[in-house]
Amino acid sequence: MKQTDKTDKNVLILGLPNCGKSQIFSNLTGEYTLVANYPLSTINIKGAFCTVEGYCYNIIDTPGIYSLHIQSEEASMVREKILSGDVDIIVQCVDANHLKQSLSLTAELTQLSIPLVLVLNALDETARKGIWIDSKKLSYIVGVPVVESIAIKGVGTNRLKQAIETARLPKSPVIFGDVMESALSSIISFFPDSMRHRRANAIFTLLNDQYIEEHIEKIAGAKTLQDIKDTIADLKNRFQWNPAKLLSYTYSRWVDSVYDEIVKKQASAPQSFSENLAKYCRTPITGFPILIGIIIAVFFLVVEVADALTGFLEDLAWKPVEDYIKTVVIDRFWNDLLIGDYGVLSMGVAGAILTVLPILSVFYILYNILEDVGYIPNLTVLSKRIFSKIGLSGATILPMVLGFGCKTMATLTTKTLASKKERYIAIFLIAFAIPCAPQIGLSMSLLGKIGISAFFISFAILVLVEIITGLILNRIIKEDRTQVFIQMLPPIRMPNIKNIAKKTYYRLLEFLKEAFPVFILASLVLFTLDKTGILDALKVFLEPMVKGALGLPVDIVDALIVLLARREASVAIIAKMIEANMLDYVQSIVAVTLTTMFFPCVANVGSIIRMLGLRSAIVIVVVITISSVIVMTVANWCLRLVF
Amino acid sequence: MKDKVDMDEYLEALWYMKENNNMSKAKLVDAFGDDYKEEILQRLINEELITLLEDKKEVSFTEKGEALARRIVRAHRLAERLLFDAMGMSKDFEKGACEFEHTLTEELINSICTMLGHPKECPHGLPIPPGDCCLKAVKTVESSVMHLSDMRIGQSGRIAYINSGNDEEMHKLNGLQVRPGAIIKLHQTYPAYVVECEGANVAIDEDIAKNITVWRIQGSKSDAHKTEPSLTKQKKSLWCKIMGK
């Protein structure tokens, strides 16, 4: 898209978690962000361009926040962006389902001097509940354009584009009581002229906000900061008040008065089926059966459907190609390079497309349905007690549960955890034995070849490993404050077919883009190692460990090597070994469970480095890799006793 | 009587200073400004409520004085709570509370405290010194508020206040509209508490549930009928006692 420097304006999309920001971002820009029906699904600030009537806007998507005051990482990231002065317009996405919660954020936004647009989203859902919201009145009260929207269906996008052009400053900031207002003006009088957003910054200062204090110290010097602090201390002393409470009290009153003006409710709304369903999902007595039911259903669908797909594709696309190459390429070396044990086509291309892609497609569709209907956050309630047993407070649950989706993303969301101890434990546990979505799908498919009991044994080993590791880490690491668990639960929604299709498509595309080259590269590396004899030497060297301790055939080393590059590639190798009857029941379980834990994937390691630094990351990776071998050695012996 | 009120005021001021870890005499003089009277300080010393330390620059409570100051502050802050939450006075509650602190008896203070469910902070967010009743966590039938953790599943209540010293927790709850005045309905207590508030379902820890105090809502099933009349009666009789000083 064409961009001219003169007219570039930065438009920040802001709102509560899970209110549809990313959908609106996607509607405006045509760029797709992977989103989900749960909070934290956007964890980084992301920008893209959008043109309206020849003007070019840089639209920026942000992680969800409840307030500018929360001292969490996302909130500070978003706020830094706002206060940096780079933001010309704020579009607040207001979830009509959570109107009061959203208006509370609006109240804070009125304190900034940035033009604002409100998007009233998810109006279809409130209409169904018998709630009617007067958007014109809201526009009149706040003094900014309000756009009605159903972002998920693309309704309101054009009106939003026009509204961005007419974005205005709010009529007036929300005003506090006399004491607070005079305190604010005396703080403002200390600010240097270059300070932007003076009123908002004064409010942050009054609340002892560290980030702001650092900022003030930077631009105005330590002395001014001390003066301001003295003034505040003096004020607090004189009036014996708590600014945080007064502030929230004022905001609450404002929110209530606005809400009462603009909302009309039908006396009787239809009893919500979805709420009941959500309730069943998170009550242990019904929730665990539902969870197990879901796992079993997913298991059979993945195994059966993916197998059928693989068989179909193999007959249709691979066999003819293989036969053709066999007849045309006679030379041994080239034949091996293309379709040998480590051939670029046989292992690289066919492994990715024939073995892994069908499994991932089926699994992603199912996983995306669960994600889309909003099942995942309800798991946080269901699993709460288990987590608290291993020393993890409520705040850790969501990142851990998200680890079953993607470990990399889950690791990044741990930055919302304030306790260092919990963050470390969570990151460690996520990296260690939580199987991510593709891994679950692949494990299901592999162990499905030998029966569902194998899958549950493997799963039980992983759960046991997590619990024991959690208990040990909880003992070793000493510290600090525990964090509270406050989690908004979205209602269970009907799955949106279009959304699921789109999401599955993008996730698969991502796999093909990222993993496909790695598959080919991995096969080339193995091919080279094989031809140069290094692979055999390595196998001889590792034989005692692999054969003796783990009880696996030596060829599993192939899988472990490619696993360093890409997990899915090892699955392709193990799948072949199981099919060729090279692995018996116990060996299959050991092999699959080992590859689930052995060496975290590259992206996950990257995210660990980002969160904890290089040194901790190396420690974690080494510990995990060694312990996974030890654990599986023990598991091997135990299983041999039984089977 | 006038002297007693003055002395109470001084003790109260000293308590605030103690909370801020500064009990210098200069600070006390500063706090009262032109109204400062040396003779009241002298009387406090004579009655062995306070002593002067370090060249008479630092003031210190005697055991007796500290207990008295604590009681006064407790009465003051509980009265604020009562006026602010129960009577819905948002402006003049401070003034009213100032008059209470001198007249309330220990017994009355404790019954207000119990009625309000043993609040831990005054409306300004300052700590209310706990009394015997808090330590024993006395509950009476007449108690018109209860902790969220004592509610039945399916029961609704209006949040009276939230006992939380943690700002982050307050902001977070506030952002979700779990705040004084909001109506919440309890959906689930195990494995975590799930409440419905302003159209959203929120899961919270048991620790937080214990800190949220709610007013019973009339008509929310049978026990409301039982408590409502006695509640109003008690409120009234309290009110009469207070006003008819």
PDB file of N, CA and C in Angstrom, chain A residues 82-120:
ATOM      1  N   ILE A  82       1.077   4.830  24.141  1.00  0.00           N
ATOM      2  CA  ILE A  82       0.169   5.982  24.133  1.00  0.00           C
ATOM      3  C   ILE A  82       0.901   7.248  24.567  1.00  0.00           C
ATOM      4  N   LEU A  83       1.653   7.130  25.648  1.00  0.00           N
ATOM      5  CA  LEU A  83       2.297   8.325  26.200  1.00  0.00           C
ATOM      6  C   LEU A  83       3.498   8.769  25.391  1.00  0.00           C
ATOM      7  N   SER A  84       3.967   7.885  24.499  1.00  0.00           N
ATOM      8  CA  SER A  84       5.144   8.246  23.715  1.00  0.00           C
ATOM      9  C   SER A  84       4.862   9.420  22.781  1.00  0.00           C
ATOM     10  N   GLY A  85       3.569   9.694  22.545  1.00  0.00           N
ATOM     11  CA  GLY A  85       3.239  10.802  21.662  1.00  0.00           C
ATOM     12  C   GLY A  85       3.106  10.396  20.212  1.00  0.00           C
ATOM     13  N   ASP A  86       3.317   9.101  19.919  1.00  0.00           N
ATOM     14  CA  ASP A  86       3.209   8.633  18.537  1.00  0.00           C
ATOM     15  C   ASP A  86       1.777   8.345  18.118  1.00  0.00           C
ATOM     16  N   VAL A  87       0.867   8.365  19.085  1.00  0.00           N
ATOM     17  CA  VAL A  87      -0.488   7.958  18.764  1.00  0.00           C
ATOM     18  C   VAL A  87      -1.335   9.181  18.468  1.00  0.00           C
ATOM     19  N   ASP A  88      -1.954   9.180  17.274  1.00  0.00           N
ATOM     20  CA  ASP A  88      -2.753  10.340  16.879  1.00  0.00           C
ATOM     21  C   ASP A  88      -4.229  10.139  17.187  1.00  0.00           C
ATOM     22  N   ILE A  89      -4.669   8.893  17.073  1.00  0.00           N
ATOM     23  CA  ILE A  89      -6.083   8.603  17.305  1.00  0.00           C
ATOM     24  C   ILE A  89      -6.190   7.289  18.072  1.00  0.00           C
ATOM     25  N   ILE A  90      -7.092   7.240  19.037  1.00  0.00           N
ATOM     26  CA  ILE A  90      -7.356   5.973  19.714  1.00  0.00           C
ATOM     27  C   ILE A  90      -8.740   5.481  19.319  1.00  0.00           C
ATOM     28  N   VAL A  91      -8.801   4.227  18.889  1.00  0.00           N
ATOM     29  CA  VAL A  91     -10.093   3.594  18.660  1.00  0.00           C
ATOM     30  C   VAL A  91     -10.299   2.632  19.820  1.00  0.00           C
ATOM     31  N   GLN A  92     -11.265   2.942  20.673  1.00  0.00           N
ATOM     32  CA  GLN A  92     -11.522   1.996  21.758  1.00  0.00           C
ATOM     33  C   GLN A  92     -12.605   1.027  21.342  1.00  0.00           C
ATOM     34  N   CYS A  93     -12.263  -0.243  21.390  1.00  0.00           N
ATOM     35  CA  CYS A  93     -13.238  -1.271  21.083  1.00  0.00           C
ATOM     36  C   CYS A  93     -14.018  -1.575  22.354  1.00  0.00           C
ATOM     37  N   VAL A  94     -15.304  -1.238  22.321  1.00  0.00           N
ATOM     38  CA  VAL A  94     -16.137  -1.422  23.507  1.00  0.00           C
ATOM     39  C   VAL A  94     -16.958  -2.687  23.323  1.00  0.00           C
ATOM     40  N   ASP A  95     -16.734  -3.656  24.163  1.00  0.00           N
ATOM     41  CA  ASP A  95     -17.514  -4.880  24.097  1.00  0.00           C
ATOM     42  C   ASP A  95     -18.872  -4.620  24.722  1.00  0.00           C
ATOM     43  N   ALA A  96     -19.919  -4.652  23.900  1.00  0.00           N
ATOM     44  CA  ALA A  96     -21.251  -4.322  24.409  1.00  0.00           C
ATOM     45  C   ALA A  96     -21.689  -5.274  25.509  1.00  0.00           C
ATOM     46  N   ASN A  97     -21.146  -6.503  25.486  1.00  0.00           N
ATOM     47  CA  ASN A  97     -21.456  -7.468  26.540  1.00  0.00           C
ATOM     48  C   ASN A  97     -20.908  -7.023  27.885  1.00  0.00           C
ATOM     49  N   HIS A  98     -19.797  -6.312  27.822  1.00  0.00           N
ATOM     50  CA  HIS A  98     -19.147  -5.862  29.041  1.00  0.00           C
ATOM     51  C   HIS A  98     -19.044  -4.335  29.022  1.00  0.00           C
ATOM     52  N   LEU A  99     -20.195  -3.732  28.931  1.00  0.00           N
ATOM     53  CA  LEU A  99     -20.231  -2.296  28.699  1.00  0.00           C
ATOM     54  C   LEU A  99     -19.627  -1.520  29.865  1.00  0.00           C
ATOM     55  N   LYS A 100     -20.015  -1.880  31.077  1.00  0.00           N
ATOM     56  CA  LYS A 100     -19.506  -1.116  32.224  1.00  0.00           C
ATOM     57  C   LYS A 100     -17.995  -1.259  32.340  1.00  0.00           C
ATOM     58  N   GLN A 101     -17.521  -2.478  32.157  1.00  0.00           N
ATOM     59  CA  GLN A 101     -16.090  -2.706  32.244  1.00  0.00           C
ATOM     60  C   GLN A 101     -15.351  -1.854  31.204  1.00  0.00           C
ATOM     61  N   SER A 102     -15.956  -1.773  30.005  1.00  0.00           N
ATOM     62  CA  SER A 102     -15.318  -0.993  28.949  1.00  0.00           C
ATOM     63  C   SER A 102     -15.383   0.497  29.242  1.00  0.00           C
ATOM     64  N   LEU A 103     -16.534   0.941  29.755  1.00  0.00           N
ATOM     65  CA  LEU A 103     -16.685   2.369  30.028  1.00  0.00           C
ATOM     66  C   LEU A 103     -15.690   2.838  31.090  1.00  0.00           C
ATOM     67  N   SER A 104     -15.335   1.925  31.983  1.00  0.00           N
ATOM     68  CA  SER A 104     -14.359   2.269  32.994  1.00  0.00           C
ATOM     69  C   SER A 104     -13.029   2.636  32.339  1.00  0.00           C
ATOM     70  N   LEU A 105     -12.693   1.919  31.276  1.00  0.00           N
ATOM     71  CA  LEU A 105     -11.481   2.266  30.513  1.00  0.00           C
ATOM     72  C   LEU A 105     -11.681   3.577  29.754  1.00  0.00           C
ATOM     73  N   THR A 106     -12.901   3.765  29.219  1.00  0.00           N
ATOM     74  CA  THR A 106     -13.200   5.017  28.520  1.00  0.00           C
ATOM     75  C   THR A 106     -12.968   6.211  29.446  1.00  0.00           C
ATOM     76  N   ALA A 107     -13.410   6.063  30.701  1.00  0.00           N
ATOM     77  CA  ALA A 107     -13.242   7.150  31.662  1.00  0.00           C
ATOM     78  C   ALA A 107     -11.774   7.539  31.771  1.00  0.00           C
ATOM     79  N   GLU A 108     -10.903   6.522  31.749  1.00  0.00           N
ATOM     80  CA  GLU A 108      -9.479   6.822  31.833  1.00  0.00           C
ATOM     81  C   GLU A 108      -8.972   7.482  30.558  1.00  0.00           C
ATOM     82  N   LEU A 109      -9.525   7.035  29.432  1.00  0.00           N
ATOM     83  CA  LEU A 109      -9.061   7.599  28.157  1.00  0.00           C
ATOM     84  C   LEU A 109      -9.435   9.065  28.017  1.00  0.00           C
ATOM     85  N   THR A 110     -10.525   9.483  28.690  1.00  0.00           N
ATOM     86  CA  THR A 110     -10.892  10.897  28.589  1.00  0.00           C
ATOM     87  C   THR A 110      -9.838  11.791  29.240  1.00  0.00           C
ATOM     88  N   GLN A 111      -8.986  11.214  30.063  1.00  0.00           N
ATOM     89  CA  GLN A 111      -7.956  12.004  30.737  1.00  0.00           C
ATOM     90  C   GLN A 111      -6.786  12.315  29.803  1.00  0.00           C
ATOM     91  N   LEU A 112      -6.710  11.583  28.687  1.00  0.00           N
ATOM     92  CA  LEU A 112      -5.626  11.828  27.737  1.00  0.00           C
ATOM     93  C   LEU A 112      -6.055  12.926  26.781  1.00  0.00           C
ATOM     94  N   SER A 113      -5.083  13.512  26.110  1.00  0.00           N
ATOM     95  CA  SER A 113      -5.503  14.468  25.092  1.00  0.00           C
ATOM     96  C   SER A 113      -5.270  13.875  23.705  1.00  0.00           C
ATOM     97  N   ILE A 114      -5.950  12.787  23.447  1.00  0.00           N
ATOM     98  CA  ILE A 114      -5.856  12.133  22.141  1.00  0.00           C
ATOM     99  C   ILE A 114      -7.273  11.932  21.612  1.00  0.00           C
ATOM    100  N   PRO A 115      -7.503  12.309  20.332  1.00  0.00           N
ATOM    101  CA  PRO A 115      -8.835  12.100  19.753  1.00  0.00           C
ATOM    102  C   PRO A 115      -9.250  10.641  19.835  1.00  0.00           C
ATOM    103  N   LEU A 116     -10.546  10.445  20.041  1.00  0.00           N
ATOM    104  CA  LEU A 116     -11.041   9.114  20.382  1.00  0.00           C
ATOM    105  C   LEU A 116     -12.209   8.727  19.485  1.00  0.00           C
ATOM    106  N   VAL A 117     -12.293   7.443  19.157  1.00  0.00           N
ATOM    107  CA  VAL A 117     -13.480   6.888  18.514  1.00  0.00           C
ATOM    108  C   VAL A 117     -13.884   5.672  19.335  1.00  0.00           C
ATOM    109  N   LEU A 118     -15.179   5.521  19.582  1.00  0.00           N
ATOM    110  CA  LEU A 118     -15.634   4.319  20.284  1.00  0.00           C
ATOM    111  C   LEU A 118     -16.310   3.383  19.296  1.00  0.00           C
ATOM    112  N   VAL A 119     -15.919   2.132  19.338  1.00  0.00           N
ATOM    113  CA  VAL A 119     -16.584   1.120  18.525  1.00  0.00           C
ATOM    114  C   VAL A 119     -17.405   0.252  19.466  1.00  0.00           C
ATOM    115  N   LEU A 120     -18.703   0.229  19.243  1.00  0.00           N
ATOM    116  CA  LEU A 120     -19.593  -0.566  20.085  1.00  0.00           C
ATOM    117  C   LEU A 120     -19.743  -1.922  19.423  1.00  0.00           C
TER     118      LEU A 120
END
